[in-house]
XYZ file of C-alpha atoms in Angstrom:
433
model
C -7.997 -4.556 17.232
C -10.230 -5.244 20.159
C -13.791 -4.518 19.155
C -17.419 -5.295 19.974
C -19.699 -6.407 17.196
C -23.254 -5.093 17.469
C -25.374 -7.711 15.728
C -25.134 -6.796 12.071
C -23.796 -3.432 13.053
C -20.318 -1.850 13.151
C -17.219 -2.632 15.087
C -16.688 -0.331 18.027
C -13.695 1.980 18.199
C -11.794 1.010 21.338
C -12.631 3.555 24.031
C -9.142 3.229 25.632
C -7.446 4.954 22.693
C -9.812 7.968 22.384
C -9.050 11.034 24.482
C -11.534 13.600 23.172
C -14.880 13.644 21.436
C -14.429 13.851 17.630
C -17.629 15.900 17.270
C -17.160 18.651 19.846
C -13.374 18.011 20.533
C -14.045 18.230 24.298
C -11.752 16.053 26.464
C -13.384 13.162 28.237
C -13.729 13.483 31.989
C -16.218 12.820 34.834
C -18.588 15.378 33.302
C -17.984 14.390 29.651
C -18.384 10.644 29.697
C -17.675 8.257 26.828
C -20.405 6.622 24.876
C -20.367 4.397 21.798
C -22.641 5.286 18.900
C -24.636 2.090 18.255
C -24.762 2.854 14.530
C -21.247 3.895 13.484
C -19.237 2.570 16.508
C -17.512 5.860 17.256
C -16.693 7.038 20.789
C -18.355 10.313 21.530
C -19.318 12.298 24.637
C -22.760 12.124 26.270
C -23.556 15.657 25.025
C -23.037 14.541 21.432
C -25.023 11.352 21.824
C -28.173 12.451 23.494
C -30.467 11.219 20.677
C -31.804 7.733 20.234
C -32.930 5.699 17.213
C -35.032 2.544 16.877
C -32.558 0.271 15.098
C -34.828 -2.780 14.897
C -32.995 -4.116 11.779
C -29.860 -4.356 13.916
C -31.482 -6.476 16.544
C -32.226 -3.847 19.200
C -35.611 -4.124 20.906
C -35.895 -0.428 21.849
C -34.357 2.933 21.063
C -30.529 3.088 21.492
C -28.088 5.951 21.849
C -26.470 7.211 18.640
C -24.193 10.155 17.862
C -25.771 13.395 16.615
C -24.340 12.871 13.036
C -25.894 9.411 12.709
C -29.170 10.668 14.179
C -29.440 13.397 11.618
C -28.562 11.037 8.716
C -30.817 8.244 9.825
C -33.821 10.006 11.434
C -35.965 8.825 8.463
C -35.584 5.212 9.497
C -36.860 6.008 13.091
C -39.854 7.874 11.828
C -40.987 5.323 9.257
C -41.950 1.840 10.355
C -42.925 0.802 6.832
C -39.494 0.995 5.177
C -38.492 -2.194 3.340
C -35.052 -3.757 4.093
C -33.749 -2.631 0.687
C -34.750 0.947 1.409
C -33.084 0.910 4.799
C -29.872 -0.344 3.260
C -29.821 2.712 1.041
C -30.188 5.016 4.016
C -27.769 3.519 6.584
C -24.066 3.647 6.348
C -22.488 1.290 3.843
C -19.556 -0.885 4.978
C -17.217 1.587 3.237
C -18.767 4.581 4.928
C -18.497 2.816 8.311
C -14.862 2.038 7.595
C -14.254 5.662 6.499
C -15.762 7.058 9.705
C -13.704 4.651 11.844
C -10.456 5.851 10.060
C -11.407 9.421 10.570
C -11.459 8.758 14.304
C -8.284 6.715 14.126
C -6.415 9.475 12.388
C -7.424 11.946 15.078
C -5.817 9.726 17.696
C -3.104 7.957 15.569
C -0.392 8.940 18.011
C -2.175 7.168 20.824
C -2.970 3.923 19.059
C -0.530 1.020 19.206
C 0.816 -0.339 15.934
C -0.875 -3.681 16.381
C -4.271 -1.998 16.429
C -3.470 0.133 13.361
C -2.297 -3.064 11.616
C -5.483 -4.925 12.476
C -7.623 -2.054 11.090
C -5.503 -1.855 7.925
C -6.042 -5.540 7.398
C -9.840 -4.891 7.259
C -9.196 -2.227 4.642
C -8.529 1.482 4.288
C -11.120 3.299 2.153
C -9.630 4.755 -1.016
C -10.748 8.245 -0.242
C -8.802 8.339 3.032
C -5.892 6.051 2.185
C -3.587 8.913 1.255
C -4.237 10.723 4.586
C -3.589 7.470 6.478
C -0.309 6.817 4.705
C 0.796 10.384 5.218
C 0.008 10.321 8.920
C 1.066 6.861 10.075
C 4.316 7.032 8.102
C 5.398 10.247 9.819
C 5.611 12.046 6.505
C 2.961 14.575 7.641
C 5.239 15.806 10.464
C 8.225 15.856 8.148
C 6.320 17.946 5.636
C 5.286 20.449 8.318
C 8.881 20.788 9.479
C 10.023 21.564 5.977
C 7.589 24.083 4.466
C 8.277 24.926 0.827
C 11.272 22.682 0.617
C 9.897 20.505 -2.224
C 9.077 23.536 -4.350
C 12.495 25.024 -3.701
C 14.222 21.717 -4.717
C 12.154 21.483 -7.848
C 13.147 25.008 -8.913
C 16.807 24.121 -8.537
C 16.861 21.564 -11.349
C 14.682 23.128 -13.995
C 13.470 26.429 -15.217
C 10.641 24.451 -16.781
C 9.645 22.049 -13.988
C 6.717 20.653 -15.935
C 8.850 19.476 -18.852
C 10.395 15.994 -19.130
C 12.716 15.869 -22.088
C 12.584 12.753 -24.250
C 15.720 10.808 -25.206
C 15.386 11.879 -28.846
C 15.766 15.592 -27.994
C 19.156 17.162 -28.802
C 21.204 17.846 -25.651
C 23.207 21.086 -25.795
C 25.065 20.197 -22.587
C 25.878 17.211 -20.390
C 22.636 16.176 -18.726
C 22.494 16.452 -14.949
C 23.231 13.346 -12.843
C 20.601 10.630 -12.979
C 18.332 12.502 -15.403
C 18.681 10.005 -18.289
C 18.275 6.985 -15.996
C 15.205 8.484 -14.387
C 13.653 9.226 -17.815
C 14.453 5.754 -19.075
C 12.795 4.103 -16.011
C 9.789 6.394 -16.141
C 9.004 5.237 -19.685
C 8.612 1.686 -18.474
C 6.951 2.305 -15.122
C 3.298 1.236 -14.987
C 2.605 1.792 -18.685
C -0.688 -0.079 -18.161
C -1.859 2.463 -15.611
C -3.748 5.347 -17.156
C -1.896 8.008 -15.117
C 1.432 7.053 -16.673
C 0.509 5.704 -20.092
C 1.071 9.018 -21.997
C 4.712 9.699 -22.965
C 5.698 13.057 -21.362
C 2.124 13.295 -19.894
C 1.302 14.901 -16.621
C 1.775 11.628 -14.707
C 5.241 11.055 -16.064
C 6.178 14.650 -15.405
C 5.052 14.401 -11.765
C 7.015 11.172 -11.425
C 10.122 12.753 -12.888
C 9.870 15.711 -10.439
C 9.541 13.535 -7.400
C 12.469 11.278 -8.408
C 14.723 14.119 -9.472
C 13.873 16.164 -6.365
C 14.833 13.228 -4.194
C 18.185 12.764 -5.958
C 18.968 16.346 -4.995
C 17.465 16.128 -1.566
C 19.497 13.027 -0.727
C 22.526 12.996 -2.980
C 24.109 10.157 -1.007
C 21.516 7.847 -2.440
C 20.576 9.798 -5.612
C 18.552 7.548 -7.812
C 18.524 3.740 -8.122
C 16.554 1.522 -10.357
C 13.267 0.436 -8.762
C 12.602 3.771 -7.093
C 10.302 4.783 -9.945
C 7.801 2.061 -9.028
C 7.676 3.158 -5.422
C 7.082 6.851 -6.346
C 4.565 5.877 -8.970
C 2.455 3.942 -6.514
C 2.397 6.954 -4.173
C 1.392 9.292 -6.965
C -1.700 7.177 -7.657
C -2.859 7.837 -4.091
C -1.610 11.240 -2.894
C -0.798 14.713 -4.323
C 2.731 15.242 -5.659
C 4.301 17.002 -2.669
C 2.805 14.437 -0.272
C 4.177 11.666 -2.479
C 7.685 13.183 -2.219
C 7.631 13.277 1.604
C 6.235 9.749 1.963
C 8.899 8.645 -0.490
C 11.585 10.277 1.677
C 10.249 8.375 4.681
C 10.100 5.089 2.766
C 13.664 5.352 1.693
C 14.807 6.367 5.130
C 13.094 3.996 7.440
C 11.848 0.963 5.518
C 13.526 -2.102 4.188
C 14.108 -0.242 0.921
C 16.644 1.901 2.727
C 18.601 -1.192 3.788
C 18.593 -2.580 0.254
C 19.655 0.734 -1.266
C 22.526 1.111 1.218
C 23.932 -2.003 -0.269
C 24.411 -0.219 -3.594
C 26.166 2.849 -2.204
C 29.895 2.911 -2.455
C 31.591 2.188 0.826
C 28.445 1.017 2.552
C 28.300 -2.292 4.475
C 26.295 -4.866 2.499
C 22.972 -5.455 4.149
C 20.631 -6.582 1.378
C 22.026 -10.117 1.494
C 20.976 -10.416 5.108
C 17.319 -9.572 4.383
C 17.066 -11.903 1.369
C 19.133 -14.653 2.964
C 16.920 -14.598 6.103
C 13.853 -14.891 3.871
C 15.371 -17.824 1.936
C 16.233 -19.449 5.236
C 12.641 -19.138 6.315
C 11.469 -20.652 2.997
C 13.933 -23.429 3.329
C 12.121 -24.453 6.491
C 8.550 -23.973 5.195
C 8.866 -24.891 1.522
C 11.988 -27.051 1.203
C 10.675 -29.055 -1.790
C 9.841 -25.881 -3.689
C 13.315 -24.486 -3.270
C 14.916 -27.766 -4.241
C 12.650 -27.914 -7.382
C 13.666 -24.373 -8.451
C 17.288 -25.097 -7.738
C 17.146 -28.236 -9.887
C 15.799 -26.031 -12.771
C 18.669 -23.655 -12.338
C 16.647 -21.003 -10.558
C 17.338 -18.967 -7.387
C 14.638 -17.650 -5.095
C 17.040 -14.853 -4.053
C 16.612 -13.220 -7.438
C 12.824 -12.901 -7.169
C 12.864 -12.027 -3.420
C 15.305 -9.174 -4.011
C 12.968 -7.671 -6.647
C 9.919 -8.098 -4.437
C 11.521 -6.326 -1.504
C 13.255 -3.635 -3.530
C 9.994 -2.419 -5.084
C 7.730 -3.535 -2.199
C 6.017 -5.839 -4.749
C 5.019 -2.912 -6.969
C 6.894 -4.376 -9.928
C 5.327 -7.844 -9.641
C 1.796 -7.774 -8.335
C -1.451 -6.082 -9.499
C -1.701 -2.485 -8.179
C -4.847 -3.181 -6.058
C -3.001 -5.897 -4.142
C 0.079 -3.700 -3.822
C -2.040 -1.065 -2.162
C -3.427 -3.602 0.308
C 0.074 -4.770 1.220
C 1.229 -1.204 1.601
C -1.764 -0.451 3.896
C -0.590 -2.944 6.470
C 3.014 -2.280 5.898
C 2.512 1.426 6.649
C 0.269 0.697 9.593
C 2.830 -1.808 11.076
C 5.571 0.862 11.094
C 7.338 -0.714 8.125
C 7.672 -4.138 9.706
C 9.801 -6.518 7.627
C 7.533 -9.351 8.831
C 4.682 -7.946 6.662
C 6.876 -8.233 3.563
C 8.013 -11.736 4.558
C 4.374 -12.864 5.024
C 3.359 -11.454 1.655
C 6.284 -13.139 -0.082
C 5.572 -16.413 1.687
C 1.946 -16.230 0.581
C 2.997 -15.796 -3.055
C 5.053 -18.952 -2.801
C 2.289 -20.773 -0.978
C -0.260 -20.042 -3.647
C 2.191 -20.504 -6.511
C 3.855 -23.761 -5.582
C 1.220 -26.052 -7.144
C 1.659 -24.313 -10.485
C 5.490 -24.108 -10.251
C 5.805 -27.854 -9.669
C 4.192 -28.366 -13.097
C 6.721 -26.198 -15.001
C 9.430 -27.749 -17.116
C 12.163 -25.181 -17.205
C 13.726 -22.141 -15.589
C 12.202 -19.950 -18.269
C 8.766 -21.233 -17.417
C 9.335 -20.268 -13.803
C 10.522 -16.808 -14.798
C 7.595 -16.463 -17.155
C 5.195 -17.359 -14.366
C 6.570 -14.881 -11.879
C 6.650 -12.192 -14.513
C 2.895 -12.829 -15.174
C 1.612 -12.077 -11.667
C 0.383 -8.635 -12.520
C -0.621 -9.332 -16.105
C -4.020 -10.613 -17.169
C -4.007 -13.703 -19.466
C -4.885 -11.707 -22.521
C -1.460 -9.958 -22.452
C 1.158 -12.382 -21.018
C 3.939 -9.810 -21.423
C 3.910 -6.275 -20.007
C 3.817 -3.604 -22.777
C 6.899 -1.368 -23.044
C 8.608 -3.362 -20.275
C 11.356 -5.864 -21.148
C 10.351 -9.043 -19.317
C 12.869 -11.353 -17.799
C 14.918 -12.300 -14.762
C 16.795 -9.698 -12.807
C 20.118 -10.139 -11.050
C 20.215 -9.846 -7.239
C 21.892 -6.372 -7.358
C 20.115 -4.824 -10.275
C 16.725 -4.478 -11.972
C 18.349 -4.891 -15.367
C 16.621 -7.739 -17.226
C 18.471 -10.846 -18.442
C 16.909 -11.517 -21.847
C 15.716 -14.990 -22.623
C 14.395 -16.293 -25.994
C 10.663 -16.240 -26.341
C 8.680 -19.390 -26.240
C 4.920 -20.105 -26.018
C 3.571 -20.677 -22.501
C -0.012 -21.810 -21.965
C -2.236 -19.022 -20.462
C -3.246 -21.502 -17.750
C 0.178 -20.859 -16.264
C -0.549 -17.151 -15.900
C -0.042 -16.116 -12.299
C -2.463 -13.191 -12.432
C -5.494 -15.493 -12.096
C -4.245 -16.526 -8.611
C -3.665 -12.992 -7.366
C -6.668 -10.975 -8.613
C -8.617 -10.660 -5.275
C -7.029 -8.049 -3.108
C -9.172 -8.614 -0.013
C -8.536 -12.332 -0.096
C -4.789 -11.792 -0.545
C -4.372 -9.446 2.430
C -6.573 -11.548 4.793
C -4.833 -14.790 3.970
C -1.252 -13.568 3.951
C -1.805 -11.798 7.255
C -2.854 -15.073 8.783
C 0.593 -16.562 8.213
C 2.244 -16.863 11.646
C 5.497 -15.081 12.158
C 7.847 -17.926 13.284
C 10.909 -15.805 12.753
C 12.514 -12.823 14.475
C 13.530 -9.616 12.663
C 15.495 -6.703 13.940
C-alpha cells in the first residue's frame, strides 16, 4: 500500500481510494477538499480538520492539522508542555488503535480499494476487534448475507426441533440419523480440543460448530460434509458470530482453493486437487530439490502434507494465531492460491534444517504433526496423530516412539507477526489460474 510515514507517526490512508469524508460522509469536491490528519493518517474534509495540534513529539515544529476526533482525544497534549514522554504515550493512539482506525476507513471504501492494497494492509495486521468485520466484507459474505435474510435460521430449523442440542455417540438412536450427522459429530469432538471455545463436550462452542456444518450440508447438498470442514468453520467461529461464520464458510467453499479440493471428492467431478498439489510440489522441486529428495529417500511424500495444509487452510497444522494471520492476507487477496503457496513454502524453508537431521519417515511425520503443539505436549489431546492420505483426513496409525522435544516444530512457528511478514516476502515465481 502506498503510504507516507510521518516521522514516528502513522501511515497515511491513500487519498486516491477515498471518495467521502468518514466523519461527515460528505463527498469530496472543490468545496470539500481532502486533508490528511497528521495524527491518525485518515483522509478527511477541510471542515472536519479545522483544528490544529502541536505534535512536537512527532517531529513537527509548529501546529499541524488533525481531524476533529483526534483533536478532542489529544487536546490535553496541546495544552500541557510539561507532559513526560511516558504520559504522552498513554494519551496518543497506540499502534493497534491507529491500525483499527485505518481499517475502519478501509472498510468504508473496500469496494474501491484494489486487492494489492488490501493485501499490503493485511500483512501489517488486522486488529482483533475488527477482524471479523474485515473478513465478512472483503470475502463478499456480507452481501450474500444481506441477499439471504433469515435463510440460516430457516435451514437450522429444518434439521432439528432442538437446534441447540448435539447428541453424543452414546445416546440411543430411535431412527436412522440424518446424512452426515454422525461424521460431523465425530469430527467436532476432535476439532481444536485445546481451544477453550470447543473443549467442552456438547458445550456451546461444539453446538454452534454442529449447526454451521449441518446447515451447510443442507444448504449445499451437492457437497454435503467432508472431513476437514470442521476446522474451517471452527476458525471462523472464534472470530465472528454464528450466522456470519456460516456465510463466510459458504463463500470459502464456493470461491477458494477449498472448493477445488472438495470437488475432487464429489462423485462424477473432474479431479482438480492433484493439479493444485502437483503444481506446489513442482515449485518445491525447483526451490528445495534436496529436501524433497531427502523426504523421498525416507519413504515420505510432500503431497500428503500439502494436501492437508490446503484442505484446511493450515488450520489443522499451525498454531491458531498464525492461521489467523494467514487467513487475513488470504481473504484480503481475494483467495489467491499464491498466498497459500507462499505460506507452505515458508514452512518448508524454516523446517528444512530440522528435517535433514531426522532419521525416519515417522520422525518427519512427528515433526509436521508438532507444528501447533507446544513441547510440553508433543501429541494433540483427543486427536489421533499421524499421516493422512492424499484424499482423506483419516490418520494412518504408526507405533509410538520417543522423539526429543528439540524436534518440536512449534518452537519455530510461535511468532505470528514474523511468520506473516517473512512468508509474504517470498517472491511468486509461478503462475496460478
